[in-house]
PDB file of C-alpha atoms in Angstrom:
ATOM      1  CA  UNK A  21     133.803  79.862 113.180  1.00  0.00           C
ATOM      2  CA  UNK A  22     131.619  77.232 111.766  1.00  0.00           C
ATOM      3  CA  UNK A  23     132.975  75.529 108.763  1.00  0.00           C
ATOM      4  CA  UNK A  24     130.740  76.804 105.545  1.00  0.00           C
ATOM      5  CA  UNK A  25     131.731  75.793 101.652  1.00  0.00           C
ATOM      6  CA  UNK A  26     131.644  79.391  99.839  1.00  0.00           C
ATOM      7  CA  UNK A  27     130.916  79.794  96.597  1.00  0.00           C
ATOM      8  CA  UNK A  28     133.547  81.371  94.047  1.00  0.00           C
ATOM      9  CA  UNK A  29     130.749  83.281  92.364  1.00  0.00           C
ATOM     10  CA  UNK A  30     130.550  86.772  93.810  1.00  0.00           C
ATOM     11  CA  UNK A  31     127.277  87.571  91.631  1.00  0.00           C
ATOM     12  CA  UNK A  32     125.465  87.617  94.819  1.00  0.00           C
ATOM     13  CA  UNK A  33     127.559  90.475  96.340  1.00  0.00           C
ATOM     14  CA  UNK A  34     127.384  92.067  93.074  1.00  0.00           C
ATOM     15  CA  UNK A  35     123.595  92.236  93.347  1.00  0.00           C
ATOM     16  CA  UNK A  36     123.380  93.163  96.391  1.00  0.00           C
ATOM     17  CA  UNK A  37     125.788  95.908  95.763  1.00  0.00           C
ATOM     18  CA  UNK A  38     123.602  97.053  92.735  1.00  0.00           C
ATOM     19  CA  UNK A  39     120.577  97.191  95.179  1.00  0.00           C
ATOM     20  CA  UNK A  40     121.862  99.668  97.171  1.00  0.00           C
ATOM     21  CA  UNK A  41     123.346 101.873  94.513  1.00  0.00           C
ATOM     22  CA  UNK A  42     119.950 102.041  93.243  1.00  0.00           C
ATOM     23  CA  UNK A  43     119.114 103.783  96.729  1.00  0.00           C
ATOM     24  CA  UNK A  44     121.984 105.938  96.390  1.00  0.00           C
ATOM     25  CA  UNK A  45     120.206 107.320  92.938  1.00  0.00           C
ATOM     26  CA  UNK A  46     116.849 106.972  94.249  1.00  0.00           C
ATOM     27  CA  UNK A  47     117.149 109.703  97.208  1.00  0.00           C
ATOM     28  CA  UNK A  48     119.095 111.442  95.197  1.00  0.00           C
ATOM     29  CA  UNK A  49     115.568 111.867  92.949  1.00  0.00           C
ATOM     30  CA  UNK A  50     113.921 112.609  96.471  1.00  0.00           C
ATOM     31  CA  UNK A  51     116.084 115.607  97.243  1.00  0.00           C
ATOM     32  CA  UNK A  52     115.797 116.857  93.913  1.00  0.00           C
ATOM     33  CA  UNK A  53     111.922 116.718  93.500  1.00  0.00           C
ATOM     34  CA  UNK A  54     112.173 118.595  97.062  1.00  0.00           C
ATOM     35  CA  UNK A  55     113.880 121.900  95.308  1.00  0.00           C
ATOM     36  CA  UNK A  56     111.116 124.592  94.596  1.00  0.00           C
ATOM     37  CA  UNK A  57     112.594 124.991  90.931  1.00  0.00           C
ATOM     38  CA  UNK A  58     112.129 120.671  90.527  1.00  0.00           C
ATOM     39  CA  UNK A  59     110.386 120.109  87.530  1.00  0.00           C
ATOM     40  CA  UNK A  60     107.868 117.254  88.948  1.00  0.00           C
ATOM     41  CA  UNK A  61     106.665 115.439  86.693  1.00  0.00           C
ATOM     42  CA  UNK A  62     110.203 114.794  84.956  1.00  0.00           C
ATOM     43  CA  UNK A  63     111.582 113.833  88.233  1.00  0.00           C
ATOM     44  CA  UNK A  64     108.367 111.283  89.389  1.00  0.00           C
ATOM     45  CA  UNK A  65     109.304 109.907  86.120  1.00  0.00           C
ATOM     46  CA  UNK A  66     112.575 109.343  86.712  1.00  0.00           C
ATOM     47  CA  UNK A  67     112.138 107.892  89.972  1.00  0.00           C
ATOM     48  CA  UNK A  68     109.538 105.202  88.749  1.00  0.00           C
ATOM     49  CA  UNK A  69     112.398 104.476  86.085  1.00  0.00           C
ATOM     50  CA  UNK A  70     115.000 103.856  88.859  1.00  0.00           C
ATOM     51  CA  UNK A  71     112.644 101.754  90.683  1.00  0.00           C
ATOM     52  CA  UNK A  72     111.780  99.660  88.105  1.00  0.00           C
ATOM     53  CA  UNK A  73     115.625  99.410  87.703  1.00  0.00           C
ATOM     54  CA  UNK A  74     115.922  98.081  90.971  1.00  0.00           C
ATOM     55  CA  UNK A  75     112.706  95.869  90.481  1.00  0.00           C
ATOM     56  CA  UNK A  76     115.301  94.035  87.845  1.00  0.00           C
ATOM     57  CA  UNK A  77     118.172  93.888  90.380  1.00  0.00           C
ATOM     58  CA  UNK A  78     115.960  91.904  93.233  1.00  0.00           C
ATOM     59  CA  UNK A  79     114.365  89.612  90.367  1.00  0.00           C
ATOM     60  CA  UNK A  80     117.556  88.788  89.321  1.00  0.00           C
ATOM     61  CA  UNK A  81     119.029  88.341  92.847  1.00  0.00           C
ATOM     62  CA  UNK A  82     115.663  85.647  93.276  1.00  0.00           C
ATOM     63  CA  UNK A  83     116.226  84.209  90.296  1.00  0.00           C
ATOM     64  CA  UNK A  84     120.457  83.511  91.261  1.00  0.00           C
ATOM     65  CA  UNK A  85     119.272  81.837  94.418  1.00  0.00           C
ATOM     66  CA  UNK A  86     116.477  79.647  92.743  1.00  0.00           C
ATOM     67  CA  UNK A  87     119.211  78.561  90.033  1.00  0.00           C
ATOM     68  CA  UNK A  88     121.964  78.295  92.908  1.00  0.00           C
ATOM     69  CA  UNK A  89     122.892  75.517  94.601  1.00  0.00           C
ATOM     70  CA  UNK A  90     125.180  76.467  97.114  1.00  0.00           C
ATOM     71  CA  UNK A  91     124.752  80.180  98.182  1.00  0.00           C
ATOM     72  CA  UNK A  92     126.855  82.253 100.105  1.00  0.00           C
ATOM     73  CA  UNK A  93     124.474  82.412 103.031  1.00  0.00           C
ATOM     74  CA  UNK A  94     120.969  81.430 103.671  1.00  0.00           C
ATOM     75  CA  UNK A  95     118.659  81.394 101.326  1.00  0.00           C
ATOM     76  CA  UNK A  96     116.033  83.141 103.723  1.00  0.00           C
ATOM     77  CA  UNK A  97     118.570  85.601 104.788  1.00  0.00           C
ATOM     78  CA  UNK A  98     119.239  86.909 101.130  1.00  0.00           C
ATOM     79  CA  UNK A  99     115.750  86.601 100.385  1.00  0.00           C
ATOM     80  CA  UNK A 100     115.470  88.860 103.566  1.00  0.00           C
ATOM     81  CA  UNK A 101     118.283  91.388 102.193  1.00  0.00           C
ATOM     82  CA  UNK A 102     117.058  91.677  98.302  1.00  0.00           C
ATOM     83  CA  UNK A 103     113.388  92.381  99.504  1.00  0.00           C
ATOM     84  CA  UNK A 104     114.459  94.747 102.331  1.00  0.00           C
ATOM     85  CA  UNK A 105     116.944  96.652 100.179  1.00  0.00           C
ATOM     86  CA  UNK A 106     113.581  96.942  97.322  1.00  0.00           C
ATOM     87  CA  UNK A 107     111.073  97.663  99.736  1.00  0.00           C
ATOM     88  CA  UNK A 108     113.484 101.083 100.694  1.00  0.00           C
ATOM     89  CA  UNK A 109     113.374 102.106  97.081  1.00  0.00           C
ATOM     90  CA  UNK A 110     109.414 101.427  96.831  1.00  0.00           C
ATOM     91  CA  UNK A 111     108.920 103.907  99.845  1.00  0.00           C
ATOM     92  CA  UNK A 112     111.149 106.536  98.143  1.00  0.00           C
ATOM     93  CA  UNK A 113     109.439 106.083  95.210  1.00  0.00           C
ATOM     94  CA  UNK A 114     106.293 106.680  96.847  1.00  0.00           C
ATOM     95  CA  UNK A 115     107.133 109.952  98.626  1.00  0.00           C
ATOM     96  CA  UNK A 116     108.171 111.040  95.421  1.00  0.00           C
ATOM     97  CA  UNK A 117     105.021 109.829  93.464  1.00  0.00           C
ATOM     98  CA  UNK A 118     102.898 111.492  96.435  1.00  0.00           C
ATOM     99  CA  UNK A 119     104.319 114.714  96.292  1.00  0.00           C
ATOM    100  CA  UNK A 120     103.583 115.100  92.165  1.00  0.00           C
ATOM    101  CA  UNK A 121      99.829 113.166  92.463  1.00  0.00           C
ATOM    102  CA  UNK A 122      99.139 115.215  95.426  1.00  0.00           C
ATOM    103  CA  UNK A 123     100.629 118.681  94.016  1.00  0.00           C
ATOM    104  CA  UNK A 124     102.033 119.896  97.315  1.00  0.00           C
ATOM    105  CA  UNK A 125     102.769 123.323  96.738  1.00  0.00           C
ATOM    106  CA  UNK A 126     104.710 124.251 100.105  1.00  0.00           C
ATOM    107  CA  UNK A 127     107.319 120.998 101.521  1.00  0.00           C
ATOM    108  CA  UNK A 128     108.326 121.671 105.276  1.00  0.00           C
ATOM    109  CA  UNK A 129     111.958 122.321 104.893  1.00  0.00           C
ATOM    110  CA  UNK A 130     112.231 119.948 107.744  1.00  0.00           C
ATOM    111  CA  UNK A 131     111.619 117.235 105.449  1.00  0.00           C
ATOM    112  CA  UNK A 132     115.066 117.976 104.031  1.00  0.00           C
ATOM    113  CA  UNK A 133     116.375 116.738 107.047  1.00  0.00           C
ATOM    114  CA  UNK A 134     115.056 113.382 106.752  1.00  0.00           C
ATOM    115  CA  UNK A 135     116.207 112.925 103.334  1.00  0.00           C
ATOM    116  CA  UNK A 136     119.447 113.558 104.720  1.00  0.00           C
ATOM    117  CA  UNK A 137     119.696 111.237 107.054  1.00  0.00           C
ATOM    118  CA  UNK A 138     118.245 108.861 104.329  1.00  0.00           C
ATOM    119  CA  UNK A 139     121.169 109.831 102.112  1.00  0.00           C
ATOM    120  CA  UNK A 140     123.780 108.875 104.324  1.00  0.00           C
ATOM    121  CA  UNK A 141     122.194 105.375 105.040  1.00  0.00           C
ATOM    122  CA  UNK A 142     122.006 104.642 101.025  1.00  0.00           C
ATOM    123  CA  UNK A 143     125.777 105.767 101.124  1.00  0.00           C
ATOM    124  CA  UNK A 144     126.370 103.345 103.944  1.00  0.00           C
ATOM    125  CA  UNK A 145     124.006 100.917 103.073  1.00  0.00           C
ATOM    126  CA  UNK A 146     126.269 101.132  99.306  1.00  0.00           C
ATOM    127  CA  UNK A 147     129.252 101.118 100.555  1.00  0.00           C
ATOM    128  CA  UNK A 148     128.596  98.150 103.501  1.00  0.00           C
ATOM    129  CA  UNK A 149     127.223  95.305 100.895  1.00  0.00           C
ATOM    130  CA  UNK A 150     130.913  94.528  99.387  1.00  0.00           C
ATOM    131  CA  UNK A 151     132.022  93.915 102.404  1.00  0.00           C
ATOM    132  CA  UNK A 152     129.649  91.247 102.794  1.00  0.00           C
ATOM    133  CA  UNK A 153     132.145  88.775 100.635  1.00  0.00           C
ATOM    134  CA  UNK A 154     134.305  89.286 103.870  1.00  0.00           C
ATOM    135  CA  UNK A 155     131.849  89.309 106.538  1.00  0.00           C
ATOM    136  CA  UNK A 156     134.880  92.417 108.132  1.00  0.00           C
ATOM    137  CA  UNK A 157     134.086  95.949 108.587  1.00  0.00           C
ATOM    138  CA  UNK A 158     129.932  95.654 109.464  1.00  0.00           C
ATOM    139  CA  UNK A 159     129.760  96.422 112.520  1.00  0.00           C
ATOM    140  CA  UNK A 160     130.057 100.093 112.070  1.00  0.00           C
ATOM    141  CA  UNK A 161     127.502  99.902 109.762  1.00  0.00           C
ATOM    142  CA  UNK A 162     125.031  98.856 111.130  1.00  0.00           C
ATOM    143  CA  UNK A 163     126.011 101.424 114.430  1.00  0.00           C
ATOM    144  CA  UNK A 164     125.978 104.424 112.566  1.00  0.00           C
ATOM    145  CA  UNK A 165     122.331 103.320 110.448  1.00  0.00           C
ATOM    146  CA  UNK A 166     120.717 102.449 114.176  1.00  0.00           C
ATOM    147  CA  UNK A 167     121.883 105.780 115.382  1.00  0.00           C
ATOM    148  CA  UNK A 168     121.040 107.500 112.443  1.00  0.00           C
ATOM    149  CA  UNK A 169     117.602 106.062 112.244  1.00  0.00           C
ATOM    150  CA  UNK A 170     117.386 106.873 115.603  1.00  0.00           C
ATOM    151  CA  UNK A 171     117.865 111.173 114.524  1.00  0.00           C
ATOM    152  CA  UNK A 172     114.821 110.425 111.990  1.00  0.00           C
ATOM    153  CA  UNK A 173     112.860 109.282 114.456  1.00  0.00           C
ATOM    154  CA  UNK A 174     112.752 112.682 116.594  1.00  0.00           C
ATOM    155  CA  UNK A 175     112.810 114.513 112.814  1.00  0.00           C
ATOM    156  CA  UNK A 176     109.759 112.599 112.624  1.00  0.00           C
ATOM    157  CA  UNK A 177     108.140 113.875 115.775  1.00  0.00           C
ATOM    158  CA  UNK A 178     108.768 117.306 115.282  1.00  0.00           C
ATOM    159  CA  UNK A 179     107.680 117.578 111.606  1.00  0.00           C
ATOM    160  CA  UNK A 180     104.185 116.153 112.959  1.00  0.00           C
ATOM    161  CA  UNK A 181     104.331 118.439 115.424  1.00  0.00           C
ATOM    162  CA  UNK A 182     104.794 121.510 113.325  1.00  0.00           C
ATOM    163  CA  UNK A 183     102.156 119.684 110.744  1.00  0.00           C
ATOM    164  CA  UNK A 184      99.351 120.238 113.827  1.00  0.00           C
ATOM    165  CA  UNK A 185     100.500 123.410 114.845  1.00  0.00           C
ATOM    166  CA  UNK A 186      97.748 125.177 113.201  1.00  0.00           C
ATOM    167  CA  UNK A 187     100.623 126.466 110.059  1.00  0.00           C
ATOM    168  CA  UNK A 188      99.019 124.608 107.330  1.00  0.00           C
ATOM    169  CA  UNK A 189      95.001 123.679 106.201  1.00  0.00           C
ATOM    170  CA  UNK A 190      94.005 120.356 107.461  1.00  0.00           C
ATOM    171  CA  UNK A 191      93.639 119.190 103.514  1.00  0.00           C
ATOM    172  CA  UNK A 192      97.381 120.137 103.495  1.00  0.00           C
ATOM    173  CA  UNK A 193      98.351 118.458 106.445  1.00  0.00           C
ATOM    174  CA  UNK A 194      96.284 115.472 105.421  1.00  0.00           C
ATOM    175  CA  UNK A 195      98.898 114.826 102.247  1.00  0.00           C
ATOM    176  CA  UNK A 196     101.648 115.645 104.544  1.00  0.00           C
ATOM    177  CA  UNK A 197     101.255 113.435 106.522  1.00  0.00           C
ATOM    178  CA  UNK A 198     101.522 110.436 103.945  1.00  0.00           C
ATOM    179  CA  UNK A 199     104.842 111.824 102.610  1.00  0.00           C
ATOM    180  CA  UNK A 200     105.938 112.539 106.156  1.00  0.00           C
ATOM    181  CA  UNK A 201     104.942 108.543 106.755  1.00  0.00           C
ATOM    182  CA  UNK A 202     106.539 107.764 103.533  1.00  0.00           C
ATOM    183  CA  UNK A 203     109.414 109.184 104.191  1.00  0.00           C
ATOM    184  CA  UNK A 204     109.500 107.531 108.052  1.00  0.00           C
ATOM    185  CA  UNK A 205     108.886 104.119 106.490  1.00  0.00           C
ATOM    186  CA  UNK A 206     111.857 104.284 104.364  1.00  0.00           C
ATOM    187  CA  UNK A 207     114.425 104.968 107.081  1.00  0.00           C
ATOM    188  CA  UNK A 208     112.748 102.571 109.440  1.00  0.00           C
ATOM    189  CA  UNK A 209     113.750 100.257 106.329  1.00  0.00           C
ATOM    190  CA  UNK A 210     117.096 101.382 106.128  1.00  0.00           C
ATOM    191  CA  UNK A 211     117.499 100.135 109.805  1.00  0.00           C
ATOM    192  CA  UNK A 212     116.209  96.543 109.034  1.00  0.00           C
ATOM    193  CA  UNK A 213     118.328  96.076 106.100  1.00  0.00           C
ATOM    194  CA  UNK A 214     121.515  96.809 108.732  1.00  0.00           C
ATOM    195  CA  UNK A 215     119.522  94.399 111.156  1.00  0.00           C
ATOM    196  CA  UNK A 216     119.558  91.831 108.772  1.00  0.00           C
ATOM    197  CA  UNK A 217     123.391  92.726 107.892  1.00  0.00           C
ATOM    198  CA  UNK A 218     123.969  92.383 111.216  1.00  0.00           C
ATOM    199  CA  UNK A 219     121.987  88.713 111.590  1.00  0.00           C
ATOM    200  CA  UNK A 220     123.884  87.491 108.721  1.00  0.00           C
ATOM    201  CA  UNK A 221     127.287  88.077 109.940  1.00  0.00           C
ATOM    202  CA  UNK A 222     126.302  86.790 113.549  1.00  0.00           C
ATOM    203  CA  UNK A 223     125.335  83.398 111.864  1.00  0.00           C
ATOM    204  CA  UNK A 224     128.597  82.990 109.605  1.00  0.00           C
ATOM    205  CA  UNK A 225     130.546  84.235 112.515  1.00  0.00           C
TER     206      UNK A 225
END
């Protein structure tokens, strides 16, 4: 193990930690604008309030490192891991925002699936960022998120393929589609937050 001076200062696990209790609240939003009783607009509002909450945590993650002069790890790296962890809440927030602007009337219920498996990464993605101060217990993180994103990928495939089936109007399928993307890109960002988990730990190993 390389020799590294750490900081006392756990602010920077603390952040991180806030980040991805913000996702834990965000797809929580998702699944409830997803109900057929939701009352939309209250919950797109919601939602853009969370995300702006988050928007605060990263800022203030950016502006610890720029005021920092020794940092528990790279600077790129938690550059890499604030950004990654806000760019998950700005695709939730956009499936959400995307569903009210587009007034979907009838969601797939296969789309519940994905926000399930987007559920369980927040909750692992929540509870693996305090174990950051140790750099111990990661590895099964980032496992389970890979294999995970892995079941949202074939979600993905067959909710597109049920989309062209001929079930729904092509102005339907057209809006969809972008909440079916939406909803892809913020898995696929679940993974690269583990990959960059997992890149961080190689390095202070």
């Amino acid at each position: 193990m390389r020799f590294r001076i750490r900081p006392v200062d756990t602010s920077f696990y603390d952040l991180f930690t806030e980040s991805a209790t913000h996702l834990v609240g965000g797809v929580a939003l998702l699944a409830e604008m997803l109900s057929d009783t939701a009352d939309r607009e209250d919950v797109a509002r919601r939602m853009r309030d969370a995300e702006h909450a988050a928007d605060e945590t990263t800022h203030a993650l950016v502006k610890k490192v720029n005021s920092t002069f020794v940092t528990p790890f790279d600077r790129e790296d938690i550059y890499a891991l604030g950004s990654g962890l806000d760019d998950v809440m700005d695709s939730m927030d956009e499936v959400v925002d995307q569903i009210f602007v587009y007034g979907v009337e009838t969601i797939p219920p296969e789309l519940s699936d994905q926000v399930t498996v987007l559920q369980r990464c927040a909750e692992l993605t929540a509870a693996a960022m305090p174990n950051l101060r140790s750099m111990t217990e990661l590895s099964e993180y980032w496992i389970e998120i890979n294999r995970l994103e892995n079941q949202g990928d074939k979600n993905h495939r067959r909710i597109l393929a049920k989309l062209f089936s001929g079930e729904y109007d092509a102005m339907e399928v057209l809006k969809l589609k972008d909440i079916v993307e939406s909803l892809e890109d913020a898995i696929d960002g679940m993974e690269k937050v583990a990959n960059t988990v997992e890149q961080i730990a190689v390095k202070e190993s």
